Amino acid sequence: GAVVSQHPSWVICKSGTSVKIECRSLDFQATTMFWYRQFPKQSLMLMATSNEGSKATYEQGVEKDKFLINHASLTLSTLTVTSAHPEDSSFYICSARKTSGHYNEQFFGPGTRLTVL
Amino acid sequence: KNQVEQSPQSLIILEGKNCTLQCNYTVSPFSNLRWYKQDTGRGPVSLTIMTFSENTKSNGRYTATLDADTKQSSLHITASQLSDSASYICVVTPRSTTSGTYKYIFGTGTRLKVLA
């Protein structure tokens, strides 16, 4: 199998606080994980690519100092939203890349709903 | 520019009916095309995956087709069920010229609602 979990599934925080979201590949090792953000009725937008043991690669327009990514092990990547503001409220989804045969498949987590008050 | 467009944007059908969702892409060269189902408030779940050399792939009541010449794909859902209500996303992976990229290019999605 290829199961990816996220924790927490939802979080509500006050403006100005920091929130950490965890993404775990439960039954496989993932050297690469991806973080996405999804606004209502829109598709997923890639924020950054997380590589185990090295710095994340951020997409254009994504502030790396605001969205801190740490991929400390082959099964865990974390996204920390620093000094969160209401406009950061969104659905955050991670995926983990697994090589299977000749496919490189991304398996998605269930998502984390962040609401900033 | 690599783009993936889907139509219709939304669709309402009665339970038991069939429907077909469309995906047009400009990604070239491309490695493979996937269809995902995303329930509200959940992450996407893979339905089918096709390489550029395949032209059809089935998964239960879901059948995907691919025409690499016209750069079009469709997802056909047979005998729809209430649980099919979800967003369906077409995702294209470019054939990467650099190792380790493997980025997905997401379509705009089709929101399907199945009514009893």
PDB file of C-alpha atoms in Angstrom:
ATOM      1  CA  GLY A   1       0.000   0.000   0.000  1.00  0.00           C
ATOM      2  CA  ALA A   2       0.889   3.661  -0.007  1.00  0.00           C
ATOM      3  CA  VAL A   3      -0.727   5.594   2.786  1.00  0.00           C
ATOM      4  CA  VAL A   4      -0.008   9.192   3.634  1.00  0.00           C
ATOM      5  CA  SER A   5      -1.319  10.787   6.791  1.00  0.00           C
ATOM      6  CA  GLN A   6      -1.559  14.384   7.892  1.00  0.00           C
ATOM      7  CA  HIS A   7      -1.901  15.833  11.330  1.00  0.00           C
ATOM      8  CA  PRO A   8      -3.878  17.680  12.423  1.00  0.00           C
ATOM      9  CA  SER A   9      -6.874  17.260  10.133  1.00  0.00           C
ATOM     10  CA  TRP A  10      -8.083  20.696  11.096  1.00  0.00           C
ATOM     11  CA  VAL A  11      -6.776  23.563  13.182  1.00  0.00           C
ATOM     12  CA  ILE A  12      -8.099  26.934  14.263  1.00  0.00           C
ATOM     13  CA  CYS A  13      -5.615  29.521  15.479  1.00  0.00           C
ATOM     14  CA  LYS A  14      -5.388  33.185  16.288  1.00  0.00           C
ATOM     15  CA  SER A  15      -3.778  35.652  13.944  1.00  0.00           C
ATOM     16  CA  GLY A  16      -0.060  35.990  14.588  1.00  0.00           C
ATOM     17  CA  THR A  17       0.506  32.488  15.887  1.00  0.00           C
ATOM     18  CA  SER A  18       2.417  29.696  14.151  1.00  0.00           C
ATOM     19  CA  VAL A  19       0.940  26.375  13.127  1.00  0.00           C
ATOM     20  CA  LYS A  20       2.793  23.168  12.296  1.00  0.00           C
ATOM     21  CA  ILE A  21       1.315  20.537   9.989  1.00  0.00           C
ATOM     22  CA  GLU A  22       2.832  17.062   9.754  1.00  0.00           C
ATOM     23  CA  CYS A  23       2.854  14.806   6.713  1.00  0.00           C
ATOM     24  CA  ARG A  24       3.858  11.162   7.111  1.00  0.00           C
ATOM     25  CA  SER A  25       4.274   8.329   4.659  1.00  0.00           C
ATOM     26  CA  LEU A  26       3.134   5.368   6.741  1.00  0.00           C
ATOM     27  CA  ASP A  27       4.245   2.356   4.729  1.00  0.00           C
ATOM     28  CA  PHE A  28       6.930   3.609   2.382  1.00  0.00           C
ATOM     29  CA  GLN A  29       9.911   5.909   2.367  1.00  0.00           C
ATOM     30  CA  ALA A  30       9.650   9.166   0.486  1.00  0.00           C
ATOM     31  CA  THR A  31      12.691  11.197  -0.418  1.00  0.00           C
ATOM     32  CA  THR A  32      10.398  13.786  -1.964  1.00  0.00           C
ATOM     33  CA  MET A  33       7.197  15.234  -0.583  1.00  0.00           C
ATOM     34  CA  PHE A  34       5.084  18.052  -1.927  1.00  0.00           C
ATOM     35  CA  TRP A  35       2.985  20.679  -0.196  1.00  0.00           C
ATOM     36  CA  TYR A  36      -0.121  22.074  -1.836  1.00  0.00           C
ATOM     37  CA  ARG A  37      -2.696  24.682  -0.940  1.00  0.00           C
ATOM     38  CA  GLN A  38      -6.261  24.569  -2.144  1.00  0.00           C
ATOM     39  CA  PHE A  39      -8.798  27.376  -1.940  1.00  0.00           C
ATOM     40  CA  PRO A  40     -12.545  26.685  -2.183  1.00  0.00           C
ATOM     41  CA  LYS A  41     -13.671  25.468  -5.584  1.00  0.00           C
ATOM     42  CA  GLN A  42     -10.146  25.685  -6.952  1.00  0.00           C
ATOM     43  CA  SER A  43      -7.594  23.061  -7.839  1.00  0.00           C
ATOM     44  CA  LEU A  44      -4.454  22.266  -5.905  1.00  0.00           C
ATOM     45  CA  MET A  45      -1.617  24.769  -6.101  1.00  0.00           C
ATOM     46  CA  LEU A  46       1.902  23.528  -5.514  1.00  0.00           C
ATOM     47  CA  MET A  47       3.643  25.523  -2.802  1.00  0.00           C
ATOM     48  CA  ALA A  48       6.932  23.711  -2.442  1.00  0.00           C
ATOM     49  CA  THR A  49       8.853  20.517  -3.021  1.00  0.00           C
ATOM     50  CA  SER A  50      10.393  19.015   0.075  1.00  0.00           C
ATOM     51  CA  ASN A  51      13.499  16.851  -0.265  1.00  0.00           C
ATOM     52  CA  GLU A  52      14.798  14.754   2.587  1.00  0.00           C
ATOM     53  CA  GLY A  53      17.986  16.146   4.018  1.00  0.00           C
ATOM     54  CA  SER A  54      18.062  19.287   1.914  1.00  0.00           C
ATOM     55  CA  LYS A  55      16.311  22.616   1.561  1.00  0.00           C
ATOM     56  CA  ALA A  56      12.847  22.780   0.109  1.00  0.00           C
ATOM     57  CA  THR A  57      12.235  24.274  -3.310  1.00  0.00           C
ATOM     58  CA  TYR A  58       9.505  26.890  -3.271  1.00  0.00           C
ATOM     59  CA  GLU A  59       7.253  27.860  -6.136  1.00  0.00           C
ATOM     60  CA  GLN A  60       7.253  31.409  -7.377  1.00  0.00           C
ATOM     61  CA  GLY A  61       5.289  33.701  -5.116  1.00  0.00           C
ATOM     62  CA  VAL A  62       5.465  31.459  -2.045  1.00  0.00           C
ATOM     63  CA  GLU A  63       7.323  33.051   0.868  1.00  0.00           C
ATOM     64  CA  LYS A  64       9.843  30.591   2.214  1.00  0.00           C
ATOM     65  CA  ASP A  65      10.184  32.490   5.495  1.00  0.00           C
ATOM     66  CA  LYS A  66       6.456  32.278   6.066  1.00  0.00           C
ATOM     67  CA  PHE A  67       5.997  28.657   5.094  1.00  0.00           C
ATOM     68  CA  LEU A  68       8.826  26.728   6.722  1.00  0.00           C
ATOM     69  CA  ILE A  69       9.345  23.197   5.492  1.00  0.00           C
ATOM     70  CA  ASN A  70      11.440  20.554   7.212  1.00  0.00           C
ATOM     71  CA  HIS A  71      11.896  17.092   5.725  1.00  0.00           C
ATOM     72  CA  ALA A  72      13.899  15.555   8.529  1.00  0.00           C
ATOM     73  CA  SER A  73      13.362  11.887   7.720  1.00  0.00           C
ATOM     74  CA  LEU A  74      12.271   9.643   4.879  1.00  0.00           C
ATOM     75  CA  THR A  75       8.764   9.424   6.321  1.00  0.00           C
ATOM     76  CA  LEU A  76       8.094  12.877   7.737  1.00  0.00           C
ATOM     77  CA  SER A  77       7.822  16.376   6.354  1.00  0.00           C
ATOM     78  CA  THR A  78       6.451  19.332   8.275  1.00  0.00           C
ATOM     79  CA  LEU A  79       4.997  22.632   7.113  1.00  0.00           C
ATOM     80  CA  THR A  80       4.981  25.498   9.603  1.00  0.00           C
ATOM     81  CA  VAL A  81       2.862  28.510   8.811  1.00  0.00           C
ATOM     82  CA  THR A  82       4.542  31.313  10.730  1.00  0.00           C
ATOM     83  CA  SER A  83       2.694  34.397  11.965  1.00  0.00           C
ATOM     84  CA  ALA A  84      -0.500  33.158  10.401  1.00  0.00           C
ATOM     85  CA  HIS A  85      -3.057  35.652   9.097  1.00  0.00           C
ATOM     86  CA  PRO A  86      -6.664  35.162   7.977  1.00  0.00           C
ATOM     87  CA  GLU A  87      -5.584  35.084   4.323  1.00  0.00           C
ATOM     88  CA  ASP A  88      -3.545  31.952   5.126  1.00  0.00           C
ATOM     89  CA  SER A  89      -6.781  30.116   5.886  1.00  0.00           C
ATOM     90  CA  SER A  90      -6.928  27.313   3.384  1.00  0.00           C
ATOM     91  CA  PHE A  91      -6.853  23.565   2.864  1.00  0.00           C
ATOM     92  CA  TYR A  92      -3.278  22.299   2.927  1.00  0.00           C
ATOM     93  CA  ILE A  93      -2.521  18.956   1.297  1.00  0.00           C
ATOM     94  CA  CYS A  94       0.747  17.071   1.202  1.00  0.00           C
ATOM     95  CA  SER A  95       1.814  14.252  -1.054  1.00  0.00           C
ATOM     96  CA  ALA A  96       4.664  11.779  -0.935  1.00  0.00           C
ATOM     97  CA  ARG A  97       6.388  10.449  -4.014  1.00  0.00           C
ATOM     98  CA  LYS A  98       6.806   6.704  -4.380  1.00  0.00           C
ATOM     99  CA  THR A  99       8.519   4.941  -7.216  1.00  0.00           C
ATOM    100  CA  SER A 100       6.462   1.976  -8.395  1.00  0.00           C
ATOM    101  CA  GLY A 101       7.555   0.168 -11.526  1.00  0.00           C
ATOM    102  CA  HIS A 102       8.099   2.849 -14.130  1.00  0.00           C
ATOM    103  CA  TYR A 103       5.717   5.273 -12.513  1.00  0.00           C
ATOM    104  CA  ASN A 104       6.606   7.964 -10.048  1.00  0.00           C
ATOM    105  CA  GLU A 105       3.393   8.267  -8.160  1.00  0.00           C
ATOM    106  CA  GLN A 106       2.381  10.925  -5.693  1.00  0.00           C
ATOM    107  CA  PHE A 107       0.150   9.706  -2.893  1.00  0.00           C
ATOM    108  CA  PHE A 108      -1.862  12.414  -1.218  1.00  0.00           C
ATOM    109  CA  GLY A 109      -2.646  12.956   2.406  1.00  0.00           C
ATOM    110  CA  PRO A 110      -6.187  13.686   3.593  1.00  0.00           C
ATOM    111  CA  GLY A 111      -5.477  17.385   3.999  1.00  0.00           C
ATOM    112  CA  THR A 112      -5.445  19.876   6.866  1.00  0.00           C
ATOM    113  CA  ARG A 113      -8.028  22.621   7.130  1.00  0.00           C
ATOM    114  CA  LEU A 114      -6.428  25.760   8.598  1.00  0.00           C
ATOM    115  CA  THR A 115      -8.639  28.572   9.837  1.00  0.00           C
ATOM    116  CA  VAL A 116      -6.955  31.716  11.110  1.00  0.00           C
ATOM    117  CA  LEU A 117      -9.157  34.016  13.164  1.00  0.00           C
TER     118      LEU A 117
ATOM    119  CA  LYS B   1       2.755  27.162 -21.325  1.00  0.00           C
ATOM    120  CA  ASN B   2       1.752  23.818 -19.804  1.00  0.00           C
ATOM    121  CA  GLN B   3      -1.959  23.874 -19.092  1.00  0.00           C
ATOM    122  CA  VAL B   4      -4.701  21.400 -18.320  1.00  0.00           C
ATOM    123  CA  GLU B   5      -8.301  22.447 -18.909  1.00  0.00           C
ATOM    124  CA  GLN B   6     -11.346  20.468 -17.867  1.00  0.00           C
ATOM    125  CA  SER B   7     -14.978  20.632 -18.828  1.00  0.00           C
ATOM    126  CA  PRO B   8     -17.621  20.975 -17.742  1.00  0.00           C
ATOM    127  CA  GLN B   9     -16.789  22.979 -14.640  1.00  0.00           C
ATOM    128  CA  SER B  10     -19.700  21.351 -12.838  1.00  0.00           C
ATOM    129  CA  LEU B  11     -22.254  18.702 -13.639  1.00  0.00           C
ATOM    130  CA  ILE B  12     -25.445  17.408 -12.056  1.00  0.00           C
ATOM    131  CA  ILE B  13     -26.816  14.003 -13.016  1.00  0.00           C
ATOM    132  CA  LEU B  14     -29.354  11.541 -11.674  1.00  0.00           C
ATOM    133  CA  GLU B  15     -28.268   8.389  -9.918  1.00  0.00           C
ATOM    134  CA  GLY B  16     -27.824   5.501 -12.326  1.00  0.00           C
ATOM    135  CA  LYS B  17     -26.992   7.703 -15.310  1.00  0.00           C
ATOM    136  CA  ASN B  18     -23.678   7.744 -17.139  1.00  0.00           C
ATOM    137  CA  CYS B  19     -21.507  10.814 -17.651  1.00  0.00           C
ATOM    138  CA  THR B  20     -18.288  11.812 -19.380  1.00  0.00           C
ATOM    139  CA  LEU B  21     -15.819  14.391 -18.191  1.00  0.00           C
ATOM    140  CA  GLN B  22     -13.327  16.031 -20.538  1.00  0.00           C
ATOM    141  CA  CYS B  23      -9.701  17.046 -20.171  1.00  0.00           C
ATOM    142  CA  ASN B  24      -7.615  18.973 -22.713  1.00  0.00           C
ATOM    143  CA  TYR B  25      -3.934  19.600 -22.145  1.00  0.00           C
ATOM    144  CA  THR B  26      -1.096  21.470 -23.771  1.00  0.00           C
ATOM    145  CA  VAL B  27       1.688  19.709 -21.856  1.00  0.00           C
ATOM    146  CA  SER B  28       4.298  18.424 -24.266  1.00  0.00           C
ATOM    147  CA  PRO B  29       6.086  16.157 -24.133  1.00  0.00           C
ATOM    148  CA  PHE B  30       4.193  14.419 -21.442  1.00  0.00           C
ATOM    149  CA  SER B  31       4.892  11.318 -19.451  1.00  0.00           C
ATOM    150  CA  ASN B  32       1.510  10.252 -18.151  1.00  0.00           C
ATOM    151  CA  LEU B  33      -2.014  11.399 -17.398  1.00  0.00           C
ATOM    152  CA  ARG B  34      -3.954  10.651 -14.273  1.00  0.00           C
ATOM    153  CA  TRP B  35      -7.525  11.069 -13.125  1.00  0.00           C
ATOM    154  CA  TYR B  36      -8.184  11.691  -9.449  1.00  0.00           C
ATOM    155  CA  LYS B  37     -11.350  11.794  -7.369  1.00  0.00           C
ATOM    156  CA  GLN B  38     -11.413  14.312  -4.547  1.00  0.00           C
ATOM    157  CA  ASP B  39     -14.195  14.186  -1.998  1.00  0.00           C
ATOM    158  CA  THR B  40     -14.994  17.458  -0.254  1.00  0.00           C
ATOM    159  CA  GLY B  41     -12.490  18.125   2.507  1.00  0.00           C
ATOM    160  CA  ARG B  42     -10.274  15.194   1.554  1.00  0.00           C
ATOM    161  CA  GLY B  43      -7.116  14.627  -0.436  1.00  0.00           C
ATOM    162  CA  PRO B  44      -7.238  13.358  -4.036  1.00  0.00           C
ATOM    163  CA  VAL B  45      -7.396   9.617  -4.644  1.00  0.00           C
ATOM    164  CA  SER B  46      -6.060   8.097  -7.846  1.00  0.00           C
ATOM    165  CA  LEU B  47      -8.549   6.506 -10.236  1.00  0.00           C
ATOM    166  CA  THR B  48      -6.502   5.785 -13.358  1.00  0.00           C
ATOM    167  CA  ILE B  49      -3.070   6.423 -14.806  1.00  0.00           C
ATOM    168  CA  MET B  50      -2.108   6.203 -18.478  1.00  0.00           C
ATOM    169  CA  THR B  51       1.194   6.644 -20.219  1.00  0.00           C
ATOM    170  CA  PHE B  52       1.380   8.436 -23.560  1.00  0.00           C
ATOM    171  CA  SER B  53       1.242   5.067 -25.357  1.00  0.00           C
ATOM    172  CA  GLU B  54      -1.973   3.880 -23.708  1.00  0.00           C
ATOM    173  CA  ASN B  55      -5.394   4.949 -24.894  1.00  0.00           C
ATOM    174  CA  THR B  56      -7.755   3.451 -22.340  1.00  0.00           C
ATOM    175  CA  LYS B  57      -7.718   2.340 -18.730  1.00  0.00           C
ATOM    176  CA  SER B  58     -10.568   1.104 -16.563  1.00  0.00           C
ATOM    177  CA  ASN B  59     -11.097   0.991 -12.825  1.00  0.00           C
ATOM    178  CA  GLY B  60     -14.482  -0.467 -11.991  1.00  0.00           C
ATOM    179  CA  ARG B  61     -17.153   1.922 -13.218  1.00  0.00           C
ATOM    180  CA  TYR B  62     -14.531   4.471 -14.245  1.00  0.00           C
ATOM    181  CA  THR B  63     -13.026   4.323 -17.743  1.00  0.00           C
ATOM    182  CA  ALA B  64     -10.439   6.820 -18.908  1.00  0.00           C
ATOM    183  CA  THR B  65      -9.447   7.353 -22.522  1.00  0.00           C
ATOM    184  CA  LEU B  66      -6.500   9.199 -23.965  1.00  0.00           C
ATOM    185  CA  ASP B  67      -5.862  10.602 -27.437  1.00  0.00           C
ATOM    186  CA  ALA B  68      -2.271  11.786 -27.431  1.00  0.00           C
ATOM    187  CA  ASP B  69      -2.599  13.188 -30.955  1.00  0.00           C
ATOM    188  CA  THR B  70      -5.368  15.612 -30.043  1.00  0.00           C
ATOM    189  CA  LYS B  71      -4.140  15.954 -26.444  1.00  0.00           C
ATOM    190  CA  GLN B  72      -7.506  15.020 -25.019  1.00  0.00           C
ATOM    191  CA  SER B  73      -8.627  12.652 -22.320  1.00  0.00           C
ATOM    192  CA  SER B  74     -12.021  11.717 -20.977  1.00  0.00           C
ATOM    193  CA  LEU B  75     -13.310   9.997 -17.872  1.00  0.00           C
ATOM    194  CA  HIS B  76     -16.507   8.023 -18.294  1.00  0.00           C
ATOM    195  CA  ILE B  77     -18.509   7.076 -15.228  1.00  0.00           C
ATOM    196  CA  THR B  78     -21.030   4.291 -15.682  1.00  0.00           C
ATOM    197  CA  ALA B  79     -24.166   3.785 -13.607  1.00  0.00           C
ATOM    198  CA  SER B  80     -23.421   6.683 -11.306  1.00  0.00           C
ATOM    199  CA  GLN B  81     -23.920   6.396  -7.569  1.00  0.00           C
ATOM    200  CA  LEU B  82     -24.512   9.012  -4.911  1.00  0.00           C
ATOM    201  CA  SER B  83     -20.980   8.381  -3.645  1.00  0.00           C
ATOM    202  CA  ASP B  84     -19.597   9.519  -6.994  1.00  0.00           C
ATOM    203  CA  SER B  85     -20.412  13.093  -5.969  1.00  0.00           C
ATOM    204  CA  ALA B  86     -16.970  14.693  -5.812  1.00  0.00           C
ATOM    205  CA  SER B  87     -14.476  16.726  -7.791  1.00  0.00           C
ATOM    206  CA  TYR B  88     -12.625  14.924 -10.553  1.00  0.00           C
ATOM    207  CA  ILE B  89      -9.206  16.213 -11.403  1.00  0.00           C
ATOM    208  CA  CYS B  90      -7.130  15.519 -14.503  1.00  0.00           C
ATOM    209  CA  VAL B  91      -3.397  15.637 -13.804  1.00  0.00           C
ATOM    210  CA  VAL B  92      -0.622  15.584 -16.384  1.00  0.00           C
ATOM    211  CA  THR B  93       3.026  14.893 -15.648  1.00  0.00           C
ATOM    212  CA  PRO B  94       5.517  16.400 -18.082  1.00  0.00           C
ATOM    213  CA  ARG B  95       8.348  14.230 -19.269  1.00  0.00           C
ATOM    214  CA  SER B  96      10.997  15.747 -17.055  1.00  0.00           C
ATOM    215  CA  THR B  97      14.286  16.787 -18.574  1.00  0.00           C
ATOM    216  CA  THR B  98      15.873  17.084 -15.152  1.00  0.00           C
ATOM    217  CA  SER B  99      15.904  14.336 -12.586  1.00  0.00           C
ATOM    218  CA  GLY B 100      13.756  14.439  -9.520  1.00  0.00           C
ATOM    219  CA  THR B 101      11.202  17.032 -10.592  1.00  0.00           C
ATOM    220  CA  TYR B 102       8.093  14.964 -11.355  1.00  0.00           C
ATOM    221  CA  LYS B 103       5.761  17.876 -10.843  1.00  0.00           C
ATOM    222  CA  TYR B 104       2.087  17.385 -11.462  1.00  0.00           C
ATOM    223  CA  ILE B 105       0.127  19.857 -13.558  1.00  0.00           C
ATOM    224  CA  PHE B 106      -3.415  19.941 -12.226  1.00  0.00           C
ATOM    225  CA  GLY B 107      -6.540  20.562 -14.217  1.00  0.00           C
ATOM    226  CA  THR B 108      -9.232  22.929 -13.085  1.00  0.00           C
ATOM    227  CA  GLY B 109     -11.458  20.044 -11.984  1.00  0.00           C
ATOM    228  CA  THR B 110     -15.076  19.068 -12.618  1.00  0.00           C
ATOM    229  CA  ARG B 111     -17.479  19.082  -9.692  1.00  0.00           C
ATOM    230  CA  LEU B 112     -19.955  16.251 -10.092  1.00  0.00           C
ATOM    231  CA  LYS B 113     -23.166  16.041  -8.122  1.00  0.00           C
ATOM    232  CA  VAL B 114     -25.242  12.856  -8.316  1.00  0.00           C
ATOM    233  CA  LEU B 115     -28.836  13.222  -7.216  1.00  0.00           C
ATOM    234  CA  ALA B 116     -31.154  10.476  -5.991  1.00  0.00           C
TER     235      ALA B 116
END
